[in-house]
Coordinates of C-alpha atoms in Angstrom, one line a residue:
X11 CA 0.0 0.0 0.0
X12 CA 1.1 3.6 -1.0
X13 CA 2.1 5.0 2.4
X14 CA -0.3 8.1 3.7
X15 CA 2.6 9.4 6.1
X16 CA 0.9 12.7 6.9
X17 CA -1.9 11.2 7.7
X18 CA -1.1 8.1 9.9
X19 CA 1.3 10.5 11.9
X20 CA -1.8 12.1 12.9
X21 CA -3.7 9.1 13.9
X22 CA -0.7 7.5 16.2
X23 CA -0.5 10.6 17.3
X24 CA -4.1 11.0 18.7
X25 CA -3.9 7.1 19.4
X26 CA -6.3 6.3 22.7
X27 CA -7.0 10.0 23.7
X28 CA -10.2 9.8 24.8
X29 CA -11.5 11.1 22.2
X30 CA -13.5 9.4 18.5
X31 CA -11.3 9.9 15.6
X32 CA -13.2 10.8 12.3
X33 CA -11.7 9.8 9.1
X34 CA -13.9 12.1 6.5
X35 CA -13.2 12.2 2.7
X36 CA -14.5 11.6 -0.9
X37 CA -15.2 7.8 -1.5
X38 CA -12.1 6.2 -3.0
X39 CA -9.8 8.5 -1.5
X40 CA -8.5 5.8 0.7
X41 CA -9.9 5.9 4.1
X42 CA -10.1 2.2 4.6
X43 CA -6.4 1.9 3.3
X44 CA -5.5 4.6 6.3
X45 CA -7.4 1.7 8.3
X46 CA -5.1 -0.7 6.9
X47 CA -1.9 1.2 7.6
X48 CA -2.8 2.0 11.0
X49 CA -3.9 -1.8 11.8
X50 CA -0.3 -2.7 10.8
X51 CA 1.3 -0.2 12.9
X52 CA -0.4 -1.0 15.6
X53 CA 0.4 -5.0 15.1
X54 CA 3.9 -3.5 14.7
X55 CA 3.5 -2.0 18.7
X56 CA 2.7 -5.4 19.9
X57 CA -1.2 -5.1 19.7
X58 CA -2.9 -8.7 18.9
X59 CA -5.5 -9.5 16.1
X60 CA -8.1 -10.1 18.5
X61 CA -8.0 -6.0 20.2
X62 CA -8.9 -5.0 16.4
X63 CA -11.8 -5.0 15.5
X64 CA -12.5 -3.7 12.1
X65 CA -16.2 -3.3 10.5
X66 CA -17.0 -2.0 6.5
X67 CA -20.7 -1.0 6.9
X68 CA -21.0 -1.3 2.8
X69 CA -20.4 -5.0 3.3
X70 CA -23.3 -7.2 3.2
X71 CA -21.9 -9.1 5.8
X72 CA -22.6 -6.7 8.4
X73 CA -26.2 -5.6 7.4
X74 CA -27.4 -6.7 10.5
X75 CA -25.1 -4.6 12.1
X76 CA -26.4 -1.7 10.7
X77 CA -29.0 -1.6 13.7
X78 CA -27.3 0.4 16.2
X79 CA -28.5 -1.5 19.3
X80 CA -26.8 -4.9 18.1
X81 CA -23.9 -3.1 16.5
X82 CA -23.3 -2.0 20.4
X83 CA -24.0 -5.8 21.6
X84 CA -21.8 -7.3 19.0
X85 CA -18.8 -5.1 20.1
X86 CA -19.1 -5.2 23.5
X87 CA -19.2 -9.3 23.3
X88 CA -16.0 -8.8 21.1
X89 CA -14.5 -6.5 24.1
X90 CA -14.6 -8.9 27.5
X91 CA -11.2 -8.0 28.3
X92 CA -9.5 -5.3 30.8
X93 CA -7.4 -4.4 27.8
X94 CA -7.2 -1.9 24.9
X95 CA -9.5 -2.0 21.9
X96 CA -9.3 -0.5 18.3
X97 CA -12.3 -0.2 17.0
X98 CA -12.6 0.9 13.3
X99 CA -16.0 2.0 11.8
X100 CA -15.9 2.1 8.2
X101 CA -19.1 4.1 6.1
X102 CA -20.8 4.2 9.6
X103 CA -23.0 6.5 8.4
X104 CA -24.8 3.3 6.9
X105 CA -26.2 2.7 10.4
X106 CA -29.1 4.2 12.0
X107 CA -28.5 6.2 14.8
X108 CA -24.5 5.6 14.3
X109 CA -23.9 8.6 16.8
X110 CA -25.5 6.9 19.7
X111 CA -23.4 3.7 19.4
X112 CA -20.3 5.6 18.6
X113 CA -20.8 7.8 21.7
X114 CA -22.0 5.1 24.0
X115 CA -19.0 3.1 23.3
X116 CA -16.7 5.8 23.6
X117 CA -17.8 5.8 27.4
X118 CA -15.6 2.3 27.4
X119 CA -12.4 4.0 27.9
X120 CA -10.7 0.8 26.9
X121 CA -12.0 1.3 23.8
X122 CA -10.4 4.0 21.3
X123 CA -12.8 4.7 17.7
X124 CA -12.2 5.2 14.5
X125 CA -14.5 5.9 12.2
X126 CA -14.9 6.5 8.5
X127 CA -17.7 8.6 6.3
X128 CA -18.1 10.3 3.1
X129 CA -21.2 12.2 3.1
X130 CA -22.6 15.2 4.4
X131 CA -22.5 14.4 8.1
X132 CA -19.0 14.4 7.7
X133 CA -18.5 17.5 6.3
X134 CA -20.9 19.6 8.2
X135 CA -22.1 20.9 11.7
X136 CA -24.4 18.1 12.5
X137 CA -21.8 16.2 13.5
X138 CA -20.8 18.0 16.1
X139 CA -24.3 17.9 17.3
X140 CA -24.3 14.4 16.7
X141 CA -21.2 12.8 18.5
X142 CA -21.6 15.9 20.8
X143 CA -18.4 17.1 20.6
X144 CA -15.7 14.6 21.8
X145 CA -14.3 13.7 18.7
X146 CA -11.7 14.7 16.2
X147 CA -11.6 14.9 12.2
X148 CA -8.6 14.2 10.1
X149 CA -10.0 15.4 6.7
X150 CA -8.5 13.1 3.9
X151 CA -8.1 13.9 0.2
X152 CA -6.6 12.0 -2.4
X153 CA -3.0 11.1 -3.2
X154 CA -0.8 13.8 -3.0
X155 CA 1.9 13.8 -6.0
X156 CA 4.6 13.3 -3.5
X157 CA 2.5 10.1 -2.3
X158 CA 2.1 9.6 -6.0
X159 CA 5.5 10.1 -6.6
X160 CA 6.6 7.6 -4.5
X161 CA 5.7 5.0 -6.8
X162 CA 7.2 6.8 -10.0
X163 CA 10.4 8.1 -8.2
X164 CA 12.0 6.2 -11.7
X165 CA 10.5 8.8 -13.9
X166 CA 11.7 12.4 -13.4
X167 CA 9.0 14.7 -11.9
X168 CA 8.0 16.0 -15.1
X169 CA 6.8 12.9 -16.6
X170 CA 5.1 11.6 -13.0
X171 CA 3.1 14.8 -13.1
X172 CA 1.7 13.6 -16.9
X173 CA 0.3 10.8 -15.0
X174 CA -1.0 12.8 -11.9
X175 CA -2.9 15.2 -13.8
X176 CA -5.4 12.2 -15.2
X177 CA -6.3 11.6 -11.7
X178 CA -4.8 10.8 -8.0
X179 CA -7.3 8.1 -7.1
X180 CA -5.1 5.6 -5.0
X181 CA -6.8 2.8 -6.8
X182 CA -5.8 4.3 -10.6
X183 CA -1.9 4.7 -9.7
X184 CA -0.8 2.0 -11.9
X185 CA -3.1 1.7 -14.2
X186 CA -2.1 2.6 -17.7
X187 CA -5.2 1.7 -19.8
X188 CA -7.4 4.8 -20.2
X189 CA -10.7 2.3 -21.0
X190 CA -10.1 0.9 -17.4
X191 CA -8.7 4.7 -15.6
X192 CA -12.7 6.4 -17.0
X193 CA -14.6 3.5 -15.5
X194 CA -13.3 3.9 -12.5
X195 CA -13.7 7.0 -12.5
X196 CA -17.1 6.8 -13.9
X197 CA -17.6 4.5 -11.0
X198 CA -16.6 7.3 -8.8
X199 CA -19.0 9.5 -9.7
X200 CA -21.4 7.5 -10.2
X201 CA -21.4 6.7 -6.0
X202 CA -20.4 10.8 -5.3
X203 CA -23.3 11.9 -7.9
X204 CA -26.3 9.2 -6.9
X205 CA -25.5 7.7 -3.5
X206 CA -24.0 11.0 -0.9
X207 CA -25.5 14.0 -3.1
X208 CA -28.4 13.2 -4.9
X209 CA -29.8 10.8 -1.8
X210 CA -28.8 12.5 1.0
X211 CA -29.9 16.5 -0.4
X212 CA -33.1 15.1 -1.9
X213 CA -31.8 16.5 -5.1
X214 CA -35.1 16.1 -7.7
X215 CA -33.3 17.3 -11.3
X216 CA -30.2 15.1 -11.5
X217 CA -29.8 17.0 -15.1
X218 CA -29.4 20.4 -13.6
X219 CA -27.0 19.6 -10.7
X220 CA -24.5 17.8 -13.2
X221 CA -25.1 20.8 -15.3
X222 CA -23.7 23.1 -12.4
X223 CA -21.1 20.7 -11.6
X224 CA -19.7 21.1 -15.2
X225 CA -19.9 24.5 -15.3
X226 CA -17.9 24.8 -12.3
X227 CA -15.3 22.5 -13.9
X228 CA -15.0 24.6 -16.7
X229 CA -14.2 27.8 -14.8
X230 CA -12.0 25.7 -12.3
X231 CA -9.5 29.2 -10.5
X232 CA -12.1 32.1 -11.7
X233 CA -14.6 34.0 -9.2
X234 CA -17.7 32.4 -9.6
X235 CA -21.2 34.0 -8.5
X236 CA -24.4 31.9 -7.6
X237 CA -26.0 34.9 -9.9
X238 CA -23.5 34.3 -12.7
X239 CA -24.2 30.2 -12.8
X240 CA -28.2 31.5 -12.8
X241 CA -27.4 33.5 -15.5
X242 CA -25.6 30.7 -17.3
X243 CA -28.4 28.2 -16.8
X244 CA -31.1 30.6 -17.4
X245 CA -30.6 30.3 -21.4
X246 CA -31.7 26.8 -21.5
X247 CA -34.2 26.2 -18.5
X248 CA -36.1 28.3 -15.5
X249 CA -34.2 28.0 -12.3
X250 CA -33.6 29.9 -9.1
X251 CA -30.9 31.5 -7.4
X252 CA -31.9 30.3 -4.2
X253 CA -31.9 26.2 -6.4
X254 CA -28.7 26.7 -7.6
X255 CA -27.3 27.7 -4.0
X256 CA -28.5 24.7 -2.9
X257 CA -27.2 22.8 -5.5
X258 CA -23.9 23.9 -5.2
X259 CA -23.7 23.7 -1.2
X260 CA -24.9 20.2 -2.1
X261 CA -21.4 19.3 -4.5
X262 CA -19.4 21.0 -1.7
X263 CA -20.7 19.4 1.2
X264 CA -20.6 16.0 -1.4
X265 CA -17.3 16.8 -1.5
X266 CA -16.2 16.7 -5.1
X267 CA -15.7 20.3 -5.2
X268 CA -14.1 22.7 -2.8
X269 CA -15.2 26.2 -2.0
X270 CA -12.5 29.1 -1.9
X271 CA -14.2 31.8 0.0
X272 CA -12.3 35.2 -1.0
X273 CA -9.9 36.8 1.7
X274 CA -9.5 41.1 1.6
X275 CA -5.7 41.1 3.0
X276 CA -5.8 45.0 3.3
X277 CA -8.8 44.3 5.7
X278 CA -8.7 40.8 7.2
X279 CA -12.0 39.9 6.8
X280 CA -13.8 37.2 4.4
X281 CA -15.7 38.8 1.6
X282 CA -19.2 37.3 0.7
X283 CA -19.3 37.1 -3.1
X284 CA -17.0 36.1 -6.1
X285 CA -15.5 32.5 -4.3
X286 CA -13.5 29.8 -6.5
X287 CA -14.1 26.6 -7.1
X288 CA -11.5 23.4 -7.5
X289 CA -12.6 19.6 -8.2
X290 CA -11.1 16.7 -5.6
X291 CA -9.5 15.1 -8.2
X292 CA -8.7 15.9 -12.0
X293 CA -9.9 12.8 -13.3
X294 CA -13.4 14.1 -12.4
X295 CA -12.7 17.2 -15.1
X296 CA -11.5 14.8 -17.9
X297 CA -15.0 12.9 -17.3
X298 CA -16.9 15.9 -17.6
X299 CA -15.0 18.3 -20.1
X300 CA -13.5 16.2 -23.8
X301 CA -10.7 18.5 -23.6
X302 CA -10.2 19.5 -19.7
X303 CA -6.1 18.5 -20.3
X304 CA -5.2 21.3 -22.5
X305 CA -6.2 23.6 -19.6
X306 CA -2.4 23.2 -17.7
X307 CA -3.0 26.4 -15.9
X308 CA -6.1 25.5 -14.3
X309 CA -4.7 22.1 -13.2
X310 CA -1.7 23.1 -12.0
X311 CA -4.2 25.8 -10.0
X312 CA -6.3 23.6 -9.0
X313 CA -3.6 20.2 -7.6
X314 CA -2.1 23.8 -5.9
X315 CA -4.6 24.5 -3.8
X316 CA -5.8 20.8 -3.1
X317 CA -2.0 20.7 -1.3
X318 CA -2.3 23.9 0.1
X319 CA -5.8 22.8 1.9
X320 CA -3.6 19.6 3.2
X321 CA -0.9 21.9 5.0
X322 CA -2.8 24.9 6.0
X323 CA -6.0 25.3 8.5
X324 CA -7.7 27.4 5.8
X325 CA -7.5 28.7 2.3
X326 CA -8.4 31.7 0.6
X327 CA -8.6 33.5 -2.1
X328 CA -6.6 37.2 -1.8
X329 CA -8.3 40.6 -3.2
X330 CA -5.7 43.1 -2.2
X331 CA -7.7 46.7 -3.4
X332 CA -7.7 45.7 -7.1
X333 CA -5.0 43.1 -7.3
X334 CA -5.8 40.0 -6.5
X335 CA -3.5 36.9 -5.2
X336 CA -4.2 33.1 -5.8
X337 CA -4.3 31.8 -2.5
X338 CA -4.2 33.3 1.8
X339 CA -3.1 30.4 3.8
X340 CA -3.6 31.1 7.2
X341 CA -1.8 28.4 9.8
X342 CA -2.3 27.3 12.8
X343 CA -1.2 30.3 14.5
X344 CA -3.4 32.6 12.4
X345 CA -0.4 33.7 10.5
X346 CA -1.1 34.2 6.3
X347 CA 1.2 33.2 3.7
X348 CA 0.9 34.0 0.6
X349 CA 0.8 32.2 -3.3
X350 CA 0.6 33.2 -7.0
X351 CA 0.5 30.2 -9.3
X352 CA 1.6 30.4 -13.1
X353 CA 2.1 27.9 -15.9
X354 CA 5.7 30.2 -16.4
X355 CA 6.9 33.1 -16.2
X356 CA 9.4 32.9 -18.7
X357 CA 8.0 35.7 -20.3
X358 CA 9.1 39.6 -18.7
X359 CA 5.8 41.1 -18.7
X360 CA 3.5 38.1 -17.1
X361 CA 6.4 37.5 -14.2
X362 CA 6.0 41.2 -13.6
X363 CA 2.3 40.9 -13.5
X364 CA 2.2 37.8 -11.0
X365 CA 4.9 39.2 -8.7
X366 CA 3.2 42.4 -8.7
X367 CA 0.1 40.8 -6.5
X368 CA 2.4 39.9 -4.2
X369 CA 4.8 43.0 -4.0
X370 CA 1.6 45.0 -3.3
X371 CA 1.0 43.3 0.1
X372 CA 2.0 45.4 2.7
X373 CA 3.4 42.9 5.5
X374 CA 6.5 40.6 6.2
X375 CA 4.5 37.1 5.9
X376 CA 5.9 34.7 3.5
X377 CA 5.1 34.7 -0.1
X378 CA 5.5 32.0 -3.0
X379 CA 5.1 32.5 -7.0
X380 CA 5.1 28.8 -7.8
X381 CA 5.6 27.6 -11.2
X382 CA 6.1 24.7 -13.5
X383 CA 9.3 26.5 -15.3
X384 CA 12.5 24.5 -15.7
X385 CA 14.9 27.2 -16.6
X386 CA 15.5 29.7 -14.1
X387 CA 13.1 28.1 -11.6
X388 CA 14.4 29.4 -8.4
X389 CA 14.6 33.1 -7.6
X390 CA 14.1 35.6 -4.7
X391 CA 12.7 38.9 -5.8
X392 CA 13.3 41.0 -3.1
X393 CA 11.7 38.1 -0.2
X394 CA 9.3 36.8 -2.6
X395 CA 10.3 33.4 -3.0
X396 CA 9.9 31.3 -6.8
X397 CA 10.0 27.5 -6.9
X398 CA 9.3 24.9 -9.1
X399 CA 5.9 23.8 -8.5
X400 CA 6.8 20.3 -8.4
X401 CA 9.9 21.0 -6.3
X402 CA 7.3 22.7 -3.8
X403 CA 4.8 19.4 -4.2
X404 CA 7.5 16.9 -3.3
X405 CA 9.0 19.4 -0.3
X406 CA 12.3 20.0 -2.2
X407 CA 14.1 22.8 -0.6
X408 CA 16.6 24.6 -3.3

């Protein structure tokens, strides 16, 4: 199994803390591999087979299980001993009433819980409502291109990334045949689309949300309005702003899109209109849009600010008065730093435009113009820092 390092760090980490760990994610990003890897770590430490317990609610299996009440017998009849239990949950939102068992086992303090979901719950306040507060969320995305890396480290950088931009599904790393890579990924959809959006929103015109969700492909990295995807929708068919809202909080809290709200730097305060929009995986783009490749910019945008929302607390866009800057990344200390993203910048004229954004903000914080040029590809204009986008991806320092 590809190793998720960043990821199983923070689960030993937060290893029988009291508290229930939530595993939330797009399906097929590889939640129940994390399982895997922290089952073998575990087995590593000395823990036996019999204080794991691991349960996949989409198995048929455990359909009976699905009943909260005996999902709590069955454990607790698996649990006799004065000793420490793992308990991992997977798709638990499959089970009635999942909350109450989760929280009523989590009173066993031999017992530490891990659980797994990719819907709505997962991604929203209900859950905090739900498991009433005593958990924690590691928010998973999938592979990272220096996790995808790590099985290409053959193949320079460059010709890795040709393979990471057609999608970073764990699943689709090795696979070569494009038939078999949009199946998948057609599969993917498929469960995203119909099973956690569709069912769990009560969405009624399946036509029109995947006609939002392609538009918002298309203009993947530009400010995007509800009124302006009204507008767009309005010359074919009679829909309201407040539908398409709905619609699009539906894709977000589905989570095959992600939601840039825009930052004003100047004023440090979120701004209510004009966010961006990026796609969990690139794969879903090629799907949707017959020629979504040709669009490098874009990508490289987009895979930018998918790694940027796997090292930073929160993500923004940046309006700076009338310049604006890619992406506000604001850590866990509340401190911003700052990123412009271009294709190159070979040319005079557009690295003077992209470092301008930057040069206008007026504070010390750190600031980044990553891009995917080869020659010249590391430069410090007067403490704004340039690097190699793919150098930056795989945490090469230069």
């Amino acid at each position: 199994m590809i190793q998720r390092e960043r990821y199983l760090d923070w689960l030993i980490r937060n290893k029988n803390n009291g508290l229930v760990k939530v595993i939330s994610g797009v399906r097929r990003s590889g939640k129940s591999s994390l399982f895997e890897l922290m089952k073998e770590k575990l087995r590593k430490d000395g823990i036996s087979d019999e204080q794991i317990i691991h349960l996949n609610f989409e198995d048929l299996r455990y359909i009976e299980l699905r009943d909260f009440l005996k999902l709590n017998e069955y454990i607790l009849k698996l649990t006799p001993k004065n000793q420490n239990y793992y308990i991992f949950l997977d798709e638990v939102q499959n089970v009635k009433k999942f909350e109450e068992v989760v929280n009523s086992l989590n009173l066993q303090e031999k017992l530490d819980i891990y659980i797994t979901g990719s819907n709505a719950y997962f991604m929203s306040g209900e859950l905090a409502t739900l498991l009433t507060g005593r958990y924690l969320e590691l928010k998973i995305l999938p592979l990272s291109f220096k996790e995808f890396y790590s099985e290409y480290s053959y193949l320079r950088p460059e010709e890795a990334y040709e393979k990471y931009i057609l999608t970073s599904f764990p699943y689709l790393v090795h696979t070569e045949n494009s038939d078999d890579r949009a199946i998948y990924i057609q599969g993917a959809y498929n469960d995203i689309v119909l099973k956690d959006i569709i069912t769990r929103y009560g969405i009624t015109d399946q036509d029109v949300l995947e006609r939002i969700l392609v538009y918002l492909s298309s203009v993947i990295g530009s400010e995007v309005s509800i009124n302006k995807i009204a507008n767009v929708l309005k010359q074919d068919i009679s829909i309201s702003n407040n539908t398409v809202e709905r619609y699009v909080d539906a894709l977000v809290n589905g989570l095959i899109l992600y939601k840039a709200p825009r930052y004003d730097i100047k004023g440090k305060s979120l701004l209510r209109r004009l966010e961006k929009y990026y796609l969990v995986d690139m794969g879903f783009r090629s799907l949707m849009l017959p020629d979504a490749k040709q669009d490098y910019g874009h990508i490289l945008e987009n895979i930018i600010y998918l790694e940027l929302k796997r090292r930073y607390y929160h993500v923004y866009v940046g309006k700076n008065n009338k310049y604006e800057v890619d992406f506000v990344c604001i850590d866990s200390h509340a401190n911003p730093t700052y990123f412009q993203v271009a294709l190159q910048t070979l040319d005079e004229k557009v690295l003077e435009r992209e470092l301008r954004s930057l040069e206008m903000i007026d504070d010390s914080y750190p600031k980044y113009l990553l891009t995917l040029d080869t020659i010249n590809k590391n430069a410090n204009y007067n403490g704004i820092i340039k690097m190699n986008a793919l150098d930056w991806l795989l945490g090469v320092e230069k």
